[in-house]
Coordinates of N, CA and C in Angstrom, one line a residue:
M10 N 101.7 150.8 85.4 CA 102.1 149.5 86.1 C 101.1 148.3 86.1
L11 N 101.2 147.3 85.8 CA 100.1 146.2 86.1 C 100.4 145.2 87.0
T12 N 99.5 145.1 87.9 CA 99.9 143.9 89.1 C 98.8 142.9 88.7
F13 N 99.2 141.6 88.7 CA 98.5 140.5 88.7 C 98.3 139.7 90.2
I14 N 97.1 139.5 90.4 CA 97.0 138.7 91.8 C 96.5 137.4 91.5
V15 N 97.1 136.5 91.8 CA 96.5 135.1 91.6 C 96.2 134.4 92.9
T16 N 94.9 134.2 92.7 CA 94.4 133.3 93.8 C 93.9 131.8 93.4
Q17 N 93.9 131.2 94.3 CA 93.4 129.6 94.0 C 92.0 129.5 94.9
T18 N 91.1 129.3 94.1 CA 89.5 129.1 94.7 C 89.6 127.5 94.8
G19 N 88.7 127.1 95.7 CA 88.2 125.7 95.9 C 89.4 125.0 96.7
I20 N 89.1 123.8 96.9 CA 90.0 123.0 97.9 C 91.0 122.3 97.2
A21 N 90.8 121.9 96.1 CA 91.7 121.1 95.2 C 91.8 121.5 93.8
Q22 N 92.7 121.3 93.1 CA 92.8 121.9 91.7 C 91.9 121.0 91.0
K23 N 91.5 121.8 89.7 CA 90.3 121.2 88.8 C 91.3 120.0 88.1
Y24 N 90.7 118.8 88.0 CA 91.1 117.7 87.0 C 91.2 118.2 85.4
N25 N 92.0 117.5 84.8 CA 91.9 117.6 83.3 C 91.3 116.4 82.7
D26 N 90.2 116.8 82.0 CA 89.2 115.7 81.4 C 89.9 114.8 80.6
A27 N 90.9 115.4 79.8 CA 91.7 114.4 78.9 C 92.4 113.5 79.5
L28 N 92.7 113.5 80.8 CA 93.6 112.6 81.7 C 92.6 111.6 82.3
I29 N 91.3 111.5 82.2 CA 90.5 110.7 82.8 C 90.3 109.4 81.9
S30 N 90.5 108.2 82.5 CA 90.5 106.8 81.7 C 89.1 106.3 82.0
K31 N 88.6 105.7 81.1 CA 87.2 105.0 81.2 C 87.7 103.4 81.8
D32 N 88.6 103.2 81.8 CA 89.3 101.8 82.2 C 89.1 101.9 83.8
S33 N 89.1 100.6 84.4 CA 89.1 100.4 85.7 C 90.4 100.5 86.5
E34 N 91.5 100.6 85.8 CA 92.8 101.0 86.1 C 93.8 101.8 85.4
I35 N 94.8 102.5 86.2 CA 95.8 103.3 85.5 C 97.0 103.0 86.1
N36 N 97.9 102.6 85.3 CA 99.3 102.3 85.6 C 100.1 103.4 85.2
F37 N 100.8 104.2 85.9 CA 101.7 105.2 85.4 C 102.9 105.0 84.6
A38 N 103.3 103.8 84.6 CA 104.3 103.3 83.8 C 103.9 103.0 82.2
K39 N 102.8 103.0 82.0 CA 102.0 102.7 80.9 C 101.2 103.8 80.3
T40 N 100.6 104.6 81.0 CA 99.8 105.8 80.4 C 100.2 107.1 81.1
Q41 N 99.6 108.2 80.4 CA 99.7 109.4 80.9 C 98.3 109.8 81.6
K42 N 97.3 109.0 81.7 CA 96.2 109.0 82.5 C 96.4 109.2 83.8
R43 N 95.5 110.1 84.6 CA 95.8 110.5 85.8 C 94.5 110.1 86.8
G44 N 93.2 109.9 86.2 CA 92.2 109.6 86.9 C 91.3 108.7 86.3
I45 N 90.1 108.0 86.9 CA 89.5 107.0 86.7 C 88.0 107.4 86.9
K46 N 87.2 107.5 86.0 CA 85.7 107.9 86.0 C 85.0 106.6 86.3
K47 N 84.1 106.3 87.4 CA 83.1 105.4 87.7 C 82.0 105.9 88.4
N48 N 80.7 105.4 88.1 CA 79.4 105.8 88.6 C 79.3 107.3 88.8
N49 N 79.8 108.0 87.6 CA 79.8 109.6 88.0 C 80.8 110.2 88.9
I50 N 81.6 109.5 89.2 CA 82.6 110.1 90.2 C 84.0 109.8 89.7
I51 N 84.7 110.9 89.6 CA 86.1 110.9 89.1 C 87.2 110.4 90.3
Y52 N 88.0 109.6 90.4 CA 89.2 109.5 91.3 C 90.4 109.9 90.8
Y53 N 91.0 111.1 91.1 CA 91.9 111.7 90.1 C 93.2 111.8 91.1
V54 N 94.4 111.5 90.6 CA 95.7 111.4 91.3 C 96.2 113.0 91.1
E55 N 96.4 113.7 91.9 CA 96.8 115.1 91.9 C 98.4 115.2 91.6
N56 N 98.7 116.4 91.1 CA 100.0 116.6 90.6 C 101.2 116.2 91.4
D57 N 101.0 116.0 92.9 CA 101.9 115.6 93.6 C 102.4 114.2 93.7
L58 N 101.3 113.4 92.9 CA 101.4 112.0 92.9 C 101.3 111.3 94.2
Q59 N 100.9 112.0 95.1 CA 100.6 111.6 96.5 C 99.3 111.6 97.0
T60 N 98.5 112.4 96.4 CA 97.2 112.7 96.8 C 96.0 112.2 95.8
I61 N 95.1 111.6 96.2 CA 94.1 111.3 95.4 C 92.6 112.1 95.8
S62 N 92.0 112.6 94.9 CA 90.7 113.4 95.0 C 89.7 112.6 94.4
A63 N 88.4 112.7 95.1 CA 87.3 112.0 94.5 C 86.4 113.4 94.2
Y64 N 85.9 113.6 92.8 CA 85.0 114.6 92.6 C 83.7 114.0 92.0
K65 N 82.6 114.6 92.6 CA 81.3 114.2 92.0 C 80.4 115.5 91.6
S66 N 80.2 115.5 90.3 CA 79.5 116.8 89.8 C 80.4 117.8 90.0
N67 N 81.9 117.7 89.7 CA 82.7 118.9 89.7 C 83.1 119.2 91.2
K68 N 82.4 118.7 91.9 CA 82.8 119.2 93.5 C 83.5 118.0 94.2
L69 N 84.5 118.6 95.0 CA 85.4 117.5 95.8 C 84.3 116.8 96.9
K70 N 84.5 115.4 96.8 CA 83.7 114.6 97.7 C 84.8 114.3 98.9
W71 N 86.0 114.1 98.6 CA 86.9 113.8 99.7 C 88.5 113.7 98.8
Q72 N 89.2 113.7 99.8 CA 90.6 114.0 99.2 C 91.7 113.3 100.2
T73 N 92.6 112.6 99.9 CA 93.4 111.9 100.7 C 94.9 111.7 100.4
N74 N 95.7 112.2 101.1 CA 97.3 112.0 100.9 C 97.8 110.5 101.3
V75 N 97.8 109.7 100.3 CA 98.1 108.3 100.6 C 99.8 108.1 101.3
I76 N 100.6 108.8 100.8 CA 101.9 108.6 101.5 C 101.8 109.4 102.8
S77 N 101.2 110.5 103.0 CA 101.5 110.8 104.5 C 100.6 110.0 105.4
I78 N 99.5 109.2 105.1 CA 99.0 108.4 105.9 C 99.8 107.1 106.0
C79 N 100.1 106.4 104.9 CA 100.9 105.3 105.2 C 102.1 105.2 105.2
G80 N 102.8 106.2 105.0 CA 104.3 106.5 105.2 C 104.8 106.2 103.8
K81 N 106.2 106.8 103.9 CA 106.9 106.6 102.5 C 107.2 105.0 102.4
P82 N 107.2 104.6 101.1 CA 107.6 103.3 100.9 C 109.0 102.8 101.1
K83 N 109.5 101.9 101.5 CA 110.9 101.3 101.9 C 111.5 101.4 100.4
L84 N 111.0 101.0 99.3 CA 111.6 101.0 98.0 C 110.9 102.1 97.1
G85 N 111.7 102.7 96.1 CA 111.0 103.5 95.2 C 110.5 104.8 95.8
E86 N 110.2 105.6 94.7 CA 109.7 106.8 95.0 C 108.5 107.1 95.9
P87 N 108.4 107.9 96.6 CA 107.2 108.2 97.5 C 106.0 108.7 96.7
Q88 N 105.6 107.9 95.7 CA 104.5 108.3 94.9 C 103.5 107.3 94.5
I89 N 102.5 107.6 94.0 CA 101.6 106.4 93.5 C 101.9 106.1 92.2
R90 N 101.9 104.7 91.8 CA 102.3 104.2 90.5 C 101.2 103.6 89.9
Y91 N 100.2 103.1 90.6 CA 99.0 102.4 89.9 C 97.7 102.6 91.0
V92 N 96.8 102.9 90.3 CA 95.4 103.1 90.8 C 94.5 101.9 90.2
G93 N 93.8 101.1 91.1 CA 92.8 100.1 90.4 C 91.5 100.4 91.1
Y94 N 90.4 100.2 90.3 CA 88.8 100.6 91.1 C 88.3 99.2 91.3
N95 N 87.9 98.9 92.3 CA 87.3 97.8 92.5 C 85.9 98.3 93.3
A96 N 84.9 97.2 93.4 CA 83.4 97.7 93.7 C 83.3 98.7 94.8
D97 N 84.1 98.6 95.8 CA 83.7 99.5 97.0 C 85.2 100.2 97.4
K98 N 86.4 100.1 96.6 CA 87.6 100.6 97.1 C 88.6 100.7 96.0
L99 N 89.4 101.5 96.3 CA 90.6 101.8 95.2 C 91.5 101.1 95.5
L100 N 92.3 100.4 94.7 CA 93.5 99.7 95.1 C 94.8 100.5 94.6
I101 N 95.7 100.8 95.5 CA 96.9 101.8 95.1 C 98.1 101.0 95.3
V102 N 99.1 101.3 94.3 CA 100.4 100.7 94.5 C 101.3 102.0 94.6
M103 N 102.2 102.2 95.6 CA 103.1 103.3 95.8 C 104.4 102.8 95.9
G104 N 105.5 103.7 95.5 CA 106.8 103.2 95.7 C 107.1 101.6 94.6
K105 N 107.8 100.9 95.3 CA 108.0 99.6 94.8 C 107.0 98.5 94.9
H106 N 106.7 98.2 96.1 CA 105.8 97.1 96.7 C 105.0 97.3 97.7
N107 N 104.6 98.6 97.8 CA 103.6 99.1 99.0 C 102.2 99.2 98.5
F108 N 101.1 98.4 99.2 CA 99.9 98.5 98.8 C 99.0 99.3 99.9
A109 N 98.0 100.0 99.3 CA 97.1 100.9 100.1 C 95.7 100.6 99.6
E110 N 94.6 100.8 100.5 CA 93.2 100.8 100.0 C 92.7 102.1 100.4
I111 N 91.7 102.4 99.6 CA 91.0 103.7 99.9 C 89.4 103.3 99.6
D112 N 88.7 103.5 100.7 CA 87.2 103.4 100.7 C 86.6 104.4 99.7
I113 N 85.9 104.1 98.7 CA 85.3 104.9 97.5 C 84.2 105.9 98.0
N114 N 83.8 105.7 99.4 CA 82.8 106.5 99.8 C 83.3 107.5 100.7
S115 N 84.3 107.2 101.6 CA 84.7 108.1 102.5 C 86.1 108.5 102.6
G116 N 86.8 108.1 101.5 CA 88.5 108.3 101.3 C 89.2 107.7 102.4
L117 N 88.7 106.8 103.4 CA 89.5 106.4 104.4 C 90.4 105.6 103.8
T118 N 91.7 105.8 104.2 CA 92.9 105.1 103.6 C 93.6 104.3 104.6
K119 N 94.0 103.1 104.1 CA 94.9 102.2 104.9 C 95.8 101.5 104.2
L120 N 97.1 101.2 104.9 CA 98.1 100.5 104.3 C 97.7 99.2 104.4
V121 N 97.8 98.3 103.6 CA 97.6 96.8 103.5 C 98.8 96.0 103.3
G122 N 99.9 96.5 102.8 CA 101.3 95.6 102.6 C 102.1 96.4 101.9

């Protein structure tokens, strides 16, 4: 009899390099891409479509669950639909019309509208 034990190591899942965009934005309605790479840091939307993780040198720098911090959007699914990279923050659209910002250095997340 064979027994397999599966364990998950690390704090976050490993991102898929094929899903990393070189662009400054990803729109989930238009692309299968899930992450943005800027200045050797990868900002990746995890499988739950609510969490964004920042990886530097394949190590987790920070992680934030946008929906749990900002609350469920009034309209649309409680998931990230768009990520845009700005000089010092990520601009997030979730649901239909809710907007959040994430500080790219700390992961500090706030609802902006």
